PDB file of C-alpha atoms in Angstrom:
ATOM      1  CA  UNK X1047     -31.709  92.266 -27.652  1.00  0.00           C
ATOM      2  CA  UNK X1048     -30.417  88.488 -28.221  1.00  0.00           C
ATOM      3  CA  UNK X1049     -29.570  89.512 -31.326  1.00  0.00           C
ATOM      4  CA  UNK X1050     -27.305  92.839 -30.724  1.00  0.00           C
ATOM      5  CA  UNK X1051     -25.978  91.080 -27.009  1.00  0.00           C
ATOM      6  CA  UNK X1052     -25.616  87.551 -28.108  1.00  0.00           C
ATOM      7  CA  UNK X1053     -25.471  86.710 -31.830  1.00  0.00           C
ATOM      8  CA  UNK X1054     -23.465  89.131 -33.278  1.00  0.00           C
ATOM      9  CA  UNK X1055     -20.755  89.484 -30.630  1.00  0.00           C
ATOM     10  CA  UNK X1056     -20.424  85.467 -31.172  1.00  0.00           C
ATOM     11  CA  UNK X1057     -20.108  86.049 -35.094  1.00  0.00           C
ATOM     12  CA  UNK X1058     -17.606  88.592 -34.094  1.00  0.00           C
ATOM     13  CA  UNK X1059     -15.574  86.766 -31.928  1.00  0.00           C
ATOM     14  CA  UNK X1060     -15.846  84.181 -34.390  1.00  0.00           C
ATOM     15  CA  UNK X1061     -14.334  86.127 -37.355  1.00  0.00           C
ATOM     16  CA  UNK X1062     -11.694  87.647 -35.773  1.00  0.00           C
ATOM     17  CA  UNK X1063      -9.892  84.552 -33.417  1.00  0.00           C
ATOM     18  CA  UNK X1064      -8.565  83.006 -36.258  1.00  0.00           C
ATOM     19  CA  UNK X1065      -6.966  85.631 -38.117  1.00  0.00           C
ATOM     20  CA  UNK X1066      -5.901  86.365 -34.547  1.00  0.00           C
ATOM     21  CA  UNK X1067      -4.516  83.050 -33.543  1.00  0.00           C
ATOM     22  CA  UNK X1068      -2.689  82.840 -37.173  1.00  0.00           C
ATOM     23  CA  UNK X1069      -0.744  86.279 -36.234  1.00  0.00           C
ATOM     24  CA  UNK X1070      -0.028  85.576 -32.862  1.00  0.00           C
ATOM     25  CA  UNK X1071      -1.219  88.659 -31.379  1.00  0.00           C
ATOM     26  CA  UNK X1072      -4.628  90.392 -31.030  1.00  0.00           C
ATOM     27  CA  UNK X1073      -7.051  91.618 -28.365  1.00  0.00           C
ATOM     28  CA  UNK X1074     -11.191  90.858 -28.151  1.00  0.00           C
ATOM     29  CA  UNK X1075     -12.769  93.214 -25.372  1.00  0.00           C
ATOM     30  CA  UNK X1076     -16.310  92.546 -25.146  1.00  0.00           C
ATOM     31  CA  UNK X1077     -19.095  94.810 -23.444  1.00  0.00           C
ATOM     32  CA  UNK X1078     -21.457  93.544 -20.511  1.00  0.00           C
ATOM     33  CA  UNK X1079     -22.332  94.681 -17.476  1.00  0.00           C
ATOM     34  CA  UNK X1080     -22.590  93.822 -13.086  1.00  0.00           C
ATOM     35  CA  UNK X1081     -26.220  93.040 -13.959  1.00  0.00           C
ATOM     36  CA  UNK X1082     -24.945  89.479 -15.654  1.00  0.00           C
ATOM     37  CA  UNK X1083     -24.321  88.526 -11.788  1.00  0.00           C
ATOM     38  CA  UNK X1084     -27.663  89.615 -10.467  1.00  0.00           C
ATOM     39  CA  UNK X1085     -29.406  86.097 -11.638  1.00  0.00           C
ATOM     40  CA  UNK X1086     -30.182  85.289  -7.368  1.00  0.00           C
ATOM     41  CA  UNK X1087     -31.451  88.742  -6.373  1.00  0.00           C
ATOM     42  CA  UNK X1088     -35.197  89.467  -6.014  1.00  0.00           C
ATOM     43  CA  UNK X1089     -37.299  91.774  -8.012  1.00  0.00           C
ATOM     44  CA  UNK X1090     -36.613  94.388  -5.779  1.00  0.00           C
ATOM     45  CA  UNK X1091     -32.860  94.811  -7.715  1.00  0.00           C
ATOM     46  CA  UNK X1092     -34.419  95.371 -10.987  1.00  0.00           C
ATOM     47  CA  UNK X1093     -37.955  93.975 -11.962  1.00  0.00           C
ATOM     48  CA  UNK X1094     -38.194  92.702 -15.637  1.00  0.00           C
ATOM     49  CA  UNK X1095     -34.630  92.046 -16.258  1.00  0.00           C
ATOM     50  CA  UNK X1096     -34.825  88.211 -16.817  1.00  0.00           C
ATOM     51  CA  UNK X1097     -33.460  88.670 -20.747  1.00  0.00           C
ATOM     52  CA  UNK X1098     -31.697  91.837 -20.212  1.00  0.00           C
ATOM     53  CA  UNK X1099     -29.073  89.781 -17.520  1.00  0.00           C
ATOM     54  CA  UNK X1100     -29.276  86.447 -19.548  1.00  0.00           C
ATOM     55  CA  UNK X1101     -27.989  88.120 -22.645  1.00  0.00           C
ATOM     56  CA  UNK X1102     -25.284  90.268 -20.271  1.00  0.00           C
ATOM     57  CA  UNK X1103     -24.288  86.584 -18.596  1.00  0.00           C
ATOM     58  CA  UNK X1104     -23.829  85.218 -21.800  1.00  0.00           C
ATOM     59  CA  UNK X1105     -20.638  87.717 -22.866  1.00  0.00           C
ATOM     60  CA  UNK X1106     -18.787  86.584 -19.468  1.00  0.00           C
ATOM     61  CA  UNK X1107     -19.081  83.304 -19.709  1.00  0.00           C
ATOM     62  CA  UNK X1108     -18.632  83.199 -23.534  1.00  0.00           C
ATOM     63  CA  UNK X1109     -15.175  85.480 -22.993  1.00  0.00           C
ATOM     64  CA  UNK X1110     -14.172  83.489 -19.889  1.00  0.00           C
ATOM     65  CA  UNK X1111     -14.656  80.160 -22.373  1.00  0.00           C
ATOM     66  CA  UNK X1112     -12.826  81.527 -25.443  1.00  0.00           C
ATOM     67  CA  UNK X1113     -10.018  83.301 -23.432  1.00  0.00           C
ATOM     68  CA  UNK X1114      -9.116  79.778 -21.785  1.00  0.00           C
ATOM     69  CA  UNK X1115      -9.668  78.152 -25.389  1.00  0.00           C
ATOM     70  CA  UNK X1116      -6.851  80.813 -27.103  1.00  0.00           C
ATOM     71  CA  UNK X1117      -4.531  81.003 -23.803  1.00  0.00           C
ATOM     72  CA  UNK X1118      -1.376  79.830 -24.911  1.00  0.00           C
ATOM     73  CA  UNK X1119      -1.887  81.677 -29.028  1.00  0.00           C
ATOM     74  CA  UNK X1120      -1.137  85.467 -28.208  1.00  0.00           C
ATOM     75  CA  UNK X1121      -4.655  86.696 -28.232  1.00  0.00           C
ATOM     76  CA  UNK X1122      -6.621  88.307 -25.261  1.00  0.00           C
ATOM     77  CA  UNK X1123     -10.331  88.201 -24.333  1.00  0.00           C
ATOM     78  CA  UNK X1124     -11.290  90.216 -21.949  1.00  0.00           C
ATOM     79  CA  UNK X1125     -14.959  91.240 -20.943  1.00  0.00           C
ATOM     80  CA  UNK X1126     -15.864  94.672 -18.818  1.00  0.00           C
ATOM     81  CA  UNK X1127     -18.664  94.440 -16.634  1.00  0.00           C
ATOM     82  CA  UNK X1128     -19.726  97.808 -15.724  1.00  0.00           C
ATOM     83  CA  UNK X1129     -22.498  99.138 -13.400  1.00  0.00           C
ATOM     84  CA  UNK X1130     -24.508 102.091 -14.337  1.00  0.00           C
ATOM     85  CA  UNK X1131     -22.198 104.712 -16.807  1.00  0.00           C
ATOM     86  CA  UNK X1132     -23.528 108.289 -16.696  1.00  0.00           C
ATOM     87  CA  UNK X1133     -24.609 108.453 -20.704  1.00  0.00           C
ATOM     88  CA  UNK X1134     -27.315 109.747 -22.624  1.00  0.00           C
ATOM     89  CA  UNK X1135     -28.609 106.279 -22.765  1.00  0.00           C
ATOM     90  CA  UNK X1136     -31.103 107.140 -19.809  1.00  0.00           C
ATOM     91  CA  UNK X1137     -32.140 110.486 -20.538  1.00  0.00           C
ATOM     92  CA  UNK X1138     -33.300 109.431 -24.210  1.00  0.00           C
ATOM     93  CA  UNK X1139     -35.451 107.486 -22.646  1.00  0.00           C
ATOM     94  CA  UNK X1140     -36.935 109.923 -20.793  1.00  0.00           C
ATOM     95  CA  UNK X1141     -35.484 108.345 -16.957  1.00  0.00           C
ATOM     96  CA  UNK X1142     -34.457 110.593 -14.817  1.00  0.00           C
ATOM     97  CA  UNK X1143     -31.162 108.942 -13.239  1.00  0.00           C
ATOM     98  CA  UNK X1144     -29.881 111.838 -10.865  1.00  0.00           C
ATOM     99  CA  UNK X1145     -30.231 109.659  -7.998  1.00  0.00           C
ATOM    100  CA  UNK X1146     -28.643 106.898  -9.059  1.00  0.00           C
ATOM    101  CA  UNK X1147     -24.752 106.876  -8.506  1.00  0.00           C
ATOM    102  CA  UNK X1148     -23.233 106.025 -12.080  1.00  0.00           C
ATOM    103  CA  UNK X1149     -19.494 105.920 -13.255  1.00  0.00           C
ATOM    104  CA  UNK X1150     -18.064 108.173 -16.021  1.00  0.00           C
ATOM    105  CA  UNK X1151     -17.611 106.835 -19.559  1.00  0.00           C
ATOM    106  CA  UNK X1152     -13.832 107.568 -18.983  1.00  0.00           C
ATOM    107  CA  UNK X1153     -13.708 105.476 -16.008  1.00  0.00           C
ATOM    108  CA  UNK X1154     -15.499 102.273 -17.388  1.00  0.00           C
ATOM    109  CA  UNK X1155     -12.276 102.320 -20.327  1.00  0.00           C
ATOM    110  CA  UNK X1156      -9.640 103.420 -17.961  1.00  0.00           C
ATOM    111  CA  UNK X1157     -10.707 100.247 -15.986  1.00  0.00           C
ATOM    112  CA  UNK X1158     -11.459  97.991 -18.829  1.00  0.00           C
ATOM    113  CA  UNK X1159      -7.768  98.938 -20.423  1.00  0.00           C
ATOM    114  CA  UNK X1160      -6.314  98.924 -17.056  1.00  0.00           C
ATOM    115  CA  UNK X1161      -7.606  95.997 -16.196  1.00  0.00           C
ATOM    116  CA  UNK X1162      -6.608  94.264 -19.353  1.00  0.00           C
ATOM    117  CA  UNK X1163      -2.942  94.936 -18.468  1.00  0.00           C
ATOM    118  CA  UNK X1164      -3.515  93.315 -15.332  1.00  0.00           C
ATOM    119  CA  UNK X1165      -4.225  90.016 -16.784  1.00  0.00           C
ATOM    120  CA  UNK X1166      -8.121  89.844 -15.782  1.00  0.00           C
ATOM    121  CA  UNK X1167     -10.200  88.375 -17.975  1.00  0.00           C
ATOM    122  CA  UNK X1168     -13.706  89.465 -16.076  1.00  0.00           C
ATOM    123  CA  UNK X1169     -12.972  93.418 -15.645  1.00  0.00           C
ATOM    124  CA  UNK X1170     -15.581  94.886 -13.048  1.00  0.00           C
ATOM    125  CA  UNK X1171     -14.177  99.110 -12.673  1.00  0.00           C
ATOM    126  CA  UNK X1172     -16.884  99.517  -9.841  1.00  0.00           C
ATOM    127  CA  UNK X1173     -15.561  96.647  -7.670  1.00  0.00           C
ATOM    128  CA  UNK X1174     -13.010  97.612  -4.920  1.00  0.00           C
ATOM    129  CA  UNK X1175     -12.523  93.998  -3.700  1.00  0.00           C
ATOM    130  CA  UNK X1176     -11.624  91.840  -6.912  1.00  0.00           C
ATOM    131  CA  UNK X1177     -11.887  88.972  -4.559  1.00  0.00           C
ATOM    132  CA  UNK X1178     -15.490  89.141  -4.813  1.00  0.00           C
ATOM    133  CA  UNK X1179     -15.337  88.097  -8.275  1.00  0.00           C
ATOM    134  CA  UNK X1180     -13.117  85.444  -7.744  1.00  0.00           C
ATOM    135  CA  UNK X1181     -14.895  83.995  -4.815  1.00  0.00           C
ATOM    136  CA  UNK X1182     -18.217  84.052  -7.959  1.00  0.00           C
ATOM    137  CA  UNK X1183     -16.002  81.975 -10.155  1.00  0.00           C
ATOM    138  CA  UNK X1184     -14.945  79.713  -8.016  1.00  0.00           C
ATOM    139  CA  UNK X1185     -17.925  78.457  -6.824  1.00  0.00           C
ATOM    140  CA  UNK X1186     -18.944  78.110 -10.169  1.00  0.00           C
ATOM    141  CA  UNK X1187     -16.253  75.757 -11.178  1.00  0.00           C
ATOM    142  CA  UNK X1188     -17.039  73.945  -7.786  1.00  0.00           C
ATOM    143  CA  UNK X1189     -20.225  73.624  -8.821  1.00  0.00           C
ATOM    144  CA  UNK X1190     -19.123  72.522 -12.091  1.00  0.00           C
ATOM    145  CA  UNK X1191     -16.957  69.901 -11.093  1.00  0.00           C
ATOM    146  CA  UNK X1192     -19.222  68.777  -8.331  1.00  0.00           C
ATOM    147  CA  UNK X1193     -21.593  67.126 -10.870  1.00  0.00           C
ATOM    148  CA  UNK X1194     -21.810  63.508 -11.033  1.00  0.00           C
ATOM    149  CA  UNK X1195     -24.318  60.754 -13.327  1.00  0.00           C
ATOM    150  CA  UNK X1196     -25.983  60.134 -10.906  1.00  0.00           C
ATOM    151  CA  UNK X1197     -29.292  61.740  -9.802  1.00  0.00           C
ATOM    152  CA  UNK X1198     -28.355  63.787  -6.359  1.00  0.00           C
ATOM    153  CA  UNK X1199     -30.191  62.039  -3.603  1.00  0.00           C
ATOM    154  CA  UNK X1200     -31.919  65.648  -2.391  1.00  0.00           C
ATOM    155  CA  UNK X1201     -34.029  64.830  -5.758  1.00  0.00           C
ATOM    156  CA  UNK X1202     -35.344  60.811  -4.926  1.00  0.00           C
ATOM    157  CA  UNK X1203     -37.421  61.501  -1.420  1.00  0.00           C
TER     158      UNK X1203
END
């Protein structure tokens, strides 16, 4: 899974920025999914998912990274961050999703296309309110830039 979710969409990215940044123009849309935000949630959301939602993190941050690294060259990075599509990916498996509510194929590239257009770098189709997102990354800059060398004081009681 690290390898198909991680590695190769890095060696991917890798190959084609350059050629890329040397035309001026080009487009990177990677694949993840809403689970890369479940990291706080209990067992209860999915149990067993610790490497399946690491190696779906790992696209958004990667894409948010490398889309603020080629900004100003011509090229786009983009990631779409769907919930569950209605594929055959389930039923080969033998799970039985009627149940679950699941967006159509169509819908996840409508958004992801759409949403490219709209200048969003993190494309979520099943999220009404894309201030929800925001609200995500900017507490994760805050808690970025809220680091400091010296050992928080919570940690030396």
């Amino acid at each position: 899974m690290v390898n198909v979710k991680v590695l190769t969409p890095t060696q991917l990215m890798r190959a084609a920025v350059g050629p890329m940044q040397r035309r001026g123009t080009g487009t990177i849309l990677n694949v993840s999914g809403m689970i890369a935000f479940s990291g706080p949630a209990d067992k209860s959301v999915m149990p067993r998912r610790a490497v399946y939602a690491g190696t779906l993190a790992y696209p958004v941050a990667m894409t948010q990274t490398l889309a603020a690294e080629v900004e100003d060259s011509g090229v786009r990075v983009g990631v779409v961050c769907p919930g569950v599509v209605a594929t055959e990916f389930h039923s080969s498996q033998g799970l039985h999703m009627s149940a679950v509510p699941r967006m159509s194929a169509d819908d996840v590239v409508t958004g992801a296309l759409r949403g490219l257009r709209l200048g969003e770098t993190v494309v979520a189709p099943g999220v009404e309110d894309y201030r929800l997102l925001q609200e995500v990354f900017t507490a994760d800059l805050a808690a970025f830039g809220g680091q400091a060398p010296e050992l928080a004081t919570r940690y030396t009681e």
